[in-house]
Coordinates of C-alpha atoms in Angstrom, one line a residue:
P1415 CA 100.5 83.6 116.5
R1416 CA 100.0 80.5 114.4
P1417 CA 98.7 81.2 110.9
R1418 CA 95.1 80.5 110.5
R1419 CA 93.6 77.9 108.1
L1420 CA 92.3 79.3 104.8
L1421 CA 89.1 77.8 103.4
I1422 CA 88.0 78.9 99.9
L1423 CA 84.6 78.0 98.4
V1424 CA 84.3 78.7 94.7
D1425 CA 81.0 79.0 92.9
V1426 CA 81.1 77.3 89.5
S1427 CA 77.5 77.7 88.5
G1428 CA 76.3 78.9 85.1
S1429 CA 75.9 82.6 86.1
L1430 CA 79.6 82.8 86.7
R1431 CA 80.7 80.9 83.5
Q1432 CA 82.8 83.8 82.2
H1433 CA 84.6 84.3 85.6
T1434 CA 85.1 80.6 86.7
P1435 CA 88.6 80.2 85.2
D1436 CA 89.8 83.4 86.8
L1437 CA 88.2 82.6 90.2
L1438 CA 89.9 79.2 90.2
R1439 CA 93.2 80.9 89.4
V1440 CA 92.7 83.1 92.4
A1441 CA 92.2 79.9 94.5
H1442 CA 95.2 78.3 92.9
T1443 CA 97.4 81.2 93.8
A1444 CA 96.2 81.1 97.4
L1445 CA 96.8 77.4 97.6
R1446 CA 100.3 77.6 96.2
A1447 CA 101.1 80.4 98.7
A1448 CA 100.1 78.3 101.8
P1449 CA 99.5 74.7 100.7
A1450 CA 99.7 73.2 104.2
R1451 CA 96.8 75.3 105.6
T1452 CA 94.5 75.9 102.6
E1453 CA 91.5 73.9 101.5
V1454 CA 89.5 74.6 98.3
F1455 CA 86.0 73.4 97.3
T1456 CA 83.7 74.2 94.4
F1457 CA 79.9 74.3 94.4
G1458 CA 77.2 74.7 91.9
T1459 CA 74.5 72.1 92.4
R1460 CA 76.9 69.8 94.3
L1461 CA 80.0 70.2 96.5
T1462 CA 83.5 69.1 95.3
R1463 CA 86.7 69.1 97.3
I1464 CA 89.4 70.2 94.7
T1465 CA 92.4 70.9 96.9
A1466 CA 94.5 68.0 95.6
A1467 CA 93.5 68.6 92.0
L1468 CA 94.3 72.3 92.2
A1469 CA 97.7 71.8 93.8
H1470 CA 99.6 71.3 90.6
P1471 CA 102.3 74.1 90.4
H1472 CA 101.2 75.2 86.9
A1473 CA 97.8 76.9 86.9
D1474 CA 96.7 75.6 83.5
Q1475 CA 97.4 72.0 84.4
A1476 CA 95.7 72.6 87.8
L1477 CA 92.6 73.9 86.1
T1478 CA 92.5 71.0 83.7
S1479 CA 92.6 68.6 86.6
V1480 CA 89.8 70.5 88.4
S1481 CA 87.7 70.5 85.2
A1482 CA 87.9 66.7 85.0
L1483 CA 86.8 66.4 88.7
V1484 CA 84.0 69.0 88.8
T1485 CA 80.9 67.7 87.1
D1486 CA 78.5 70.6 87.9
A1487 CA 80.4 73.5 86.3
D1488 CA 78.3 75.9 84.2
G1489 CA 75.1 74.4 85.5
G1490 CA 72.5 75.3 88.0
T1491 CA 72.8 77.2 91.3
A1492 CA 72.2 75.7 94.7
I1493 CA 74.4 77.8 97.0
G1494 CA 72.4 77.1 100.1
A1495 CA 72.1 73.4 99.6
S1496 CA 75.9 73.2 98.8
L1497 CA 76.9 75.1 101.9
E1498 CA 74.5 73.1 104.0
R1499 CA 76.0 69.9 102.6
F1500 CA 79.5 71.2 103.5
L1501 CA 78.4 72.0 107.1
A1502 CA 76.6 68.6 107.5
N1503 CA 79.9 66.8 107.0
P1504 CA 81.8 66.9 110.3
R1505 CA 85.2 66.6 108.6
F1506 CA 84.4 69.5 106.3
A1507 CA 82.8 71.7 109.0
A1508 CA 86.0 71.2 111.1
L1509 CA 87.9 72.9 108.3
A1510 CA 85.9 76.1 108.8
R1511 CA 86.3 76.2 112.6
G1512 CA 88.6 79.2 113.4
A1513 CA 89.5 79.6 109.7
L1514 CA 89.4 82.6 107.4
V1515 CA 86.6 81.5 105.1
I1516 CA 86.4 83.1 101.6
V1517 CA 83.4 82.5 99.3
L1518 CA 83.9 83.4 95.7
S1519 CA 80.4 83.8 94.4
D1520 CA 77.9 86.2 92.8
G1521 CA 75.3 85.1 95.5
L1522 CA 72.6 84.7 92.8
E1523 CA 70.7 81.9 94.5
R1524 CA 67.8 80.4 92.4
G1525 CA 64.9 79.7 94.7
D1526 CA 64.3 80.0 98.4
P1527 CA 67.2 82.0 99.9
A1528 CA 66.6 80.7 103.5
P1529 CA 69.0 77.7 103.3
M1530 CA 71.8 80.0 102.0
V1531 CA 71.1 82.6 104.7
R1532 CA 71.1 79.9 107.4
A1533 CA 74.3 78.2 106.1
T1534 CA 76.1 81.6 105.8
A1535 CA 75.2 82.5 109.4
R1536 CA 76.5 79.1 110.7
M1537 CA 79.7 79.5 108.6
S1538 CA 80.2 82.9 110.1
R1539 CA 79.9 81.5 113.6
L1540 CA 82.3 78.7 112.9
G1541 CA 85.0 80.7 111.1
H1542 CA 87.3 83.4 112.4
R1543 CA 86.1 85.7 109.6
L1544 CA 83.7 85.2 106.7
V1545 CA 84.6 87.1 103.5
W1546 CA 82.5 87.1 100.4
W1547 CA 84.1 88.1 97.1
S1548 CA 81.8 88.7 94.2
P1549 CA 82.6 89.6 90.6
L1550 CA 79.4 91.7 90.5
A1551 CA 80.8 93.8 93.4
C1552 CA 83.6 95.0 91.0
S1553 CA 81.0 97.4 89.5
P1554 CA 80.5 100.7 91.2
A1555 CA 76.8 100.3 90.6
Y1556 CA 76.6 97.0 92.4
R1557 CA 74.3 96.7 95.4
P1558 CA 73.7 93.5 97.4
A1559 CA 69.9 94.0 96.9
T1560 CA 68.7 90.5 96.0
R1561 CA 66.7 88.7 98.7
A1562 CA 69.6 86.3 99.4
M1563 CA 72.4 88.8 99.5
S1564 CA 70.6 91.4 101.6
A1565 CA 69.5 88.8 104.1
Q1566 CA 72.9 87.2 104.6
L1567 CA 74.9 90.5 104.6
P1568 CA 74.7 90.8 108.5
S1569 CA 76.6 87.5 108.7
L1570 CA 79.5 88.7 106.5
D1571 CA 82.7 90.3 107.8
H1572 CA 83.5 91.8 104.4
L1573 CA 81.9 91.9 100.9
G1574 CA 84.4 92.8 98.2
G1575 CA 84.7 92.7 94.4
V1576 CA 87.0 90.0 92.9
R1577 CA 86.9 88.8 89.3
D1578 CA 90.6 88.0 88.6
L1579 CA 94.0 88.0 90.2
A1580 CA 94.4 91.8 90.0
T1581 CA 91.2 92.5 91.9
A1582 CA 92.0 89.7 94.3
L1583 CA 95.3 91.4 95.1
E1584 CA 93.4 94.6 95.9
E1585 CA 91.1 92.7 98.3
V1586 CA 94.0 90.8 99.9
R1587 CA 95.4 94.2 100.9
R1588 CA 92.2 94.9 102.8
L1589 CA 92.3 91.6 104.7
P1590 CA 94.5 92.7 107.6
A1591 CA 91.9 95.3 108.6
V1592 CA 89.1 92.8 108.2
L1593 CA 91.0 90.2 110.3
S1594 CA 91.7 92.7 113.1
G1595 CA 88.5 94.7 113.0
R1596 CA 85.0 94.1 114.5
R1597 CA 83.0 91.2 113.3
R1598 CA 80.1 91.1 110.9
T1599 CA 80.3 94.7 109.7
A1600 CA 79.7 94.2 106.0
A1601 CA 76.1 95.5 106.3
R1602 CA 77.4 98.8 107.6
H1603 CA 79.5 99.4 104.5
W1604 CA 77.0 98.3 101.8
P1605 CA 73.6 99.8 101.1
T1606 CA 71.0 97.4 99.7
T1607 CA 69.1 100.0 97.7
P1608 CA 70.2 101.4 94.4
S1609 CA 70.2 105.0 95.7
G1610 CA 73.0 104.4 98.2
A1611 CA 76.7 104.2 97.7
P1612 CA 79.2 102.0 99.5
R1613 CA 80.5 103.7 102.6

């Protein structure tokens, strides 16, 4: 079968300041591995397509190019508005259709979570699989218990912990099972209350 498109959306908001360079390195590695079928965007309070800037073969130079392009890094968080903006652009929405969509974000939406939940549900319908990688989920104590994360969990095919290349590699090893398994099963594996444990 023909390889699927890979769409990566990287959260660059202030709550992820310490993780942003490593998350961009994860996206850079994925782009270098499959440049012809990978697209990368960042979002914080706005949406930026960074595929061309991130394509430099050297990661440090690529991140410098991205830094010059992305104007909302380390700022506020508007995940729902950014995802809705992506989906409202027909050219961008077409990139998600039938693709493996990976969102690198802590999911800490500031404000009404409804736009984020709606956008995630639509992204899930468009894509072949929707995977959410959060640095917070690297902690054994993490639970997707915020209003936004718990409400959007039923739209996710997988929720995993990624904070750097090493943890990304661990999650990549899980992708074949995600891609061949049943859809939208993340909620079955993650409790949303502190007393539970991932199954």
